[in-house]
Amino acid sequence: MGASLTDVGSRLAGLMFIWGTIQQLFPQILRKRLESFWNRLENYFYPYVQITIDEFSNEKSNEIYRYVNTYLGTKSIDNGAKYLKAEKPDNSKSFAVILDEGEEIIDEFQGARLCWRSHTEKFNSNSQGKSKIPIEKRSYTITFDQQHREIVTGKYLKHVMEEGRAIEFKNKKQRIYCNDSTSWWVLGLSTLWKHINFEHPATFDTLAMDPKKKEEIINDLIAFSKGMEYYSNVGKAWKRGYLLYGPPGTGKSTMIAAIANFMNYDIYDLELTSVDDNLELKKLLMETTSKSIIVIEDLDCSVDLTGKRKQEKKKEAKKKEETSDSDSDSDSDSDSDRKKNKRKKLTLSGLLNFIDGIWSACGQERIIIFTTNYVDKLDPALIRRGRMDMHIEMSYCRYEAFKVLAKNYLGIETHPLFEQIQGLIEEVNMSPCDVAERLIVKNASGGIEICLNNLIQALKEAKQKAIQDSKEAKEKAIQDSKEVEKEPKKNKKLSTNLVRSCGRLKKLFR
């Protein structure tokens, strides 16, 4: 044993002597060439390829590293890695699990075996403070057989990024944004949007509407989310437009929240009255992200963009000019109005370009939603197919919608009083909001029976009022028709009243 150790020591000493002699006798250039030749020889016989992915590249966050980090976090749990770290990203619903320093996992893809390893290099900063803060340089290395080079570089890394992006999107917190043109100038913010976390509990399961219509909307949303290749093939921007219309309290805003939760999209609530001109509208669109919903609520009330309303205003202004005397005050007012209108440059054309013009293709996978109480007041150009692809009427509460509300608020699916409610609710126009208000248990003594009886009483009162209004409208129509028959030429106002009365009757019996 002692002889063998002496023999090894002598051989090492001989090698050191030879290496020292080479360094003295051979010039530096020749030594570098020998080292280069040795590295090439080693690489030729070494059967593996290694790719390094750093957290930062050119002093910027490396997007590939982020997706790899997310992807490997999921793989590490499935593959049973032992050394892991848990983090809580700011914009994530749950904790993220990542590989600890030096830990490695094995992944397989199309017959290729890949080894991932985590690396962390720590070094002190050059700050002149009392304590030097250690800086971490994190990276991942992937090692694989060189025969799988094309699979890894051509398909596998793309697969990792897509999977990581999908996992990150699934776990991210939803946000709701609003535009505010005043604060971003004052505060010096770099964005036109302000946001908070979106935590609305509405889902399609809790949405009170006809089940068939609900299923149609869900199927349309699923087809849209999977339609990237389809939209590309037909040459259209990957977006979808929905028009929600109906009386107040029928669940238009709740529908928007349900769509956002179903798709896991952020919401951009666009307030048109805060937009100065078409250019600002384009800037707002450019700052919205993909996989988002752009909402314009109560479009008929927000800004005056429709041609019909402009014509009516012109007629009214003309009548006022003819009937009233002009004075200095009115002149100054009209001048100020003209200047104000001149400054406001948000036009119908600008909004149409925002929806489906060239600028609408600056992002992918967007949904645009308009809501209105009076669809007839909107310009036809705004709501034609291709801009608002799907028109969804949010109507009054009917029996199927009532059953959803009863399950949500009272936790019941059937009750002896349901039969009586079914007969009444199909005859009365009551919004889901009003029905829900009667089903809320307002105190500890309130129970299911009390809530259902309260609803029945409200439906009976609404039915009685509808009958009374119908009767009064009929009487008024008959009276107006008699007056018109007596003096058809002298009293044009009565004929106008007759038309209005007939309109009221139509609405009552709709």
PDB file of N, CA, C and O in Angstrom, residues 321 326-342:
ATOM      1  N   GLU A 321     -84.157  79.024 -32.380  1.00  0.00           N
ATOM      2  CA  GLU A 321     -83.704  80.260 -33.022  1.00  0.00           C
ATOM      3  C   GLU A 321     -84.871  81.017 -33.639  1.00  0.00           C
ATOM      4  O   GLU A 321     -84.928  82.241 -33.652  1.00  0.00           O
ATOM      5  N   SER A 326     -82.911  86.909 -30.230  1.00  0.00           N
ATOM      6  CA  SER A 326     -81.478  86.807 -29.933  1.00  0.00           C
ATOM      7  C   SER A 326     -81.046  88.012 -29.121  1.00  0.00           C
ATOM      8  O   SER A 326     -81.464  89.128 -29.380  1.00  0.00           O
ATOM      9  N   ASP A 327     -80.198  87.795 -28.098  1.00  0.00           N
ATOM     10  CA  ASP A 327     -79.609  88.873 -27.314  1.00  0.00           C
ATOM     11  C   ASP A 327     -78.138  88.576 -27.112  1.00  0.00           C
ATOM     12  O   ASP A 327     -77.610  87.559 -27.552  1.00  0.00           O
ATOM     13  N   SER A 328     -77.449  89.487 -26.442  1.00  0.00           N
ATOM     14  CA  SER A 328     -75.994  89.358 -26.287  1.00  0.00           C
ATOM     15  C   SER A 328     -75.628  88.125 -25.480  1.00  0.00           C
ATOM     16  O   SER A 328     -74.637  87.470 -25.763  1.00  0.00           O
ATOM     17  N   ASP A 329     -76.427  87.800 -24.453  1.00  0.00           N
ATOM     18  CA  ASP A 329     -76.119  86.652 -23.605  1.00  0.00           C
ATOM     19  C   ASP A 329     -76.195  85.365 -24.397  1.00  0.00           C
ATOM     20  O   ASP A 329     -75.326  84.511 -24.317  1.00  0.00           O
ATOM     21  N   SER A 330     -77.284  85.244 -25.209  1.00  0.00           N
ATOM     22  CA  SER A 330     -77.447  84.015 -25.981  1.00  0.00           C
ATOM     23  C   SER A 330     -76.365  83.896 -27.035  1.00  0.00           C
ATOM     24  O   SER A 330     -75.903  82.802 -27.332  1.00  0.00           O
ATOM     25  N   ASP A 331     -75.955  85.036 -27.602  1.00  0.00           N
ATOM     26  CA  ASP A 331     -74.888  85.001 -28.601  1.00  0.00           C
ATOM     27  C   ASP A 331     -73.596  84.496 -27.991  1.00  0.00           C
ATOM     28  O   ASP A 331     -72.888  83.672 -28.572  1.00  0.00           O
ATOM     29  N   SER A 332     -73.276  85.015 -26.788  1.00  0.00           N
ATOM     30  CA  SER A 332     -72.030  84.603 -26.139  1.00  0.00           C
ATOM     31  C   SER A 332     -72.078  83.120 -25.781  1.00  0.00           C
ATOM     32  O   SER A 332     -71.091  82.414 -25.885  1.00  0.00           O
ATOM     33  N   ASP A 333     -73.277  82.657 -25.364  1.00  0.00           N
ATOM     34  CA  ASP A 333     -73.417  81.250 -25.037  1.00  0.00           C
ATOM     35  C   ASP A 333     -73.211  80.379 -26.261  1.00  0.00           C
ATOM     36  O   ASP A 333     -72.539  79.361 -26.214  1.00  0.00           O
ATOM     37  N   SER A 334     -73.815  80.799 -27.399  1.00  0.00           N
ATOM     38  CA  SER A 334     -73.679  79.996 -28.610  1.00  0.00           C
ATOM     39  C   SER A 334     -72.239  79.980 -29.092  1.00  0.00           C
ATOM     40  O   SER A 334     -71.744  78.971 -29.588  1.00  0.00           O
ATOM     41  N   ASP A 335     -71.526  81.111 -28.925  1.00  0.00           N
ATOM     42  CA  ASP A 335     -70.113  81.152 -29.309  1.00  0.00           C
ATOM     43  C   ASP A 335     -69.297  80.181 -28.477  1.00  0.00           C
ATOM     44  O   ASP A 335     -68.434  79.463 -28.992  1.00  0.00           O
ATOM     45  N   SER A 336     -69.567  80.176 -27.163  1.00  0.00           N
ATOM     46  CA  SER A 336     -68.811  79.263 -26.286  1.00  0.00           C
ATOM     47  C   SER A 336     -69.118  77.811 -26.621  1.00  0.00           C
ATOM     48  O   SER A 336     -68.248  76.955 -26.560  1.00  0.00           O
ATOM     49  N   ASP A 337     -70.401  77.551 -26.995  1.00  0.00           N
ATOM     50  CA  ASP A 337     -70.760  76.178 -27.368  1.00  0.00           C
ATOM     51  C   ASP A 337     -70.024  75.756 -28.636  1.00  0.00           C
ATOM     52  O   ASP A 337     -69.560  74.625 -28.744  1.00  0.00           O
ATOM     53  N   ARG A 338     -69.925  76.694 -29.598  1.00  0.00           N
ATOM     54  CA  ARG A 338     -69.219  76.375 -30.842  1.00  0.00           C
ATOM     55  C   ARG A 338     -67.760  76.069 -30.560  1.00  0.00           C
ATOM     56  O   ARG A 338     -67.185  75.132 -31.103  1.00  0.00           O
ATOM     57  N   LYS A 339     -67.118  76.868 -29.688  1.00  0.00           N
ATOM     58  CA  LYS A 339     -65.712  76.625 -29.346  1.00  0.00           C
ATOM     59  C   LYS A 339     -65.547  75.290 -28.644  1.00  0.00           C
ATOM     60  O   LYS A 339     -64.593  74.555 -28.895  1.00  0.00           O
ATOM     61  N   LYS A 340     -66.509  74.976 -27.767  1.00  0.00           N
ATOM     62  CA  LYS A 340     -66.432  73.707 -27.036  1.00  0.00           C
ATOM     63  C   LYS A 340     -66.554  72.526 -27.985  1.00  0.00           C
ATOM     64  O   LYS A 340     -65.805  71.550 -27.903  1.00  0.00           O
ATOM     65  N   ASN A 341     -67.509  72.633 -28.947  1.00  0.00           N
ATOM     66  CA  ASN A 341     -67.693  71.563 -29.925  1.00  0.00           C
ATOM     67  C   ASN A 341     -66.487  71.428 -30.825  1.00  0.00           C
ATOM     68  O   ASN A 341     -66.161  70.352 -31.311  1.00  0.00           O
ATOM     69  N   LYS A 342     -65.841  72.564 -31.082  1.00  0.00           N
ATOM     70  CA  LYS A 342     -64.654  72.550 -31.934  1.00  0.00           C
ATOM     71  C   LYS A 342     -63.511  71.816 -31.250  1.00  0.00           C
ATOM     72  O   LYS A 342     -62.718  71.121 -31.872  1.00  0.00           O
TER      73      LYS A 342
END
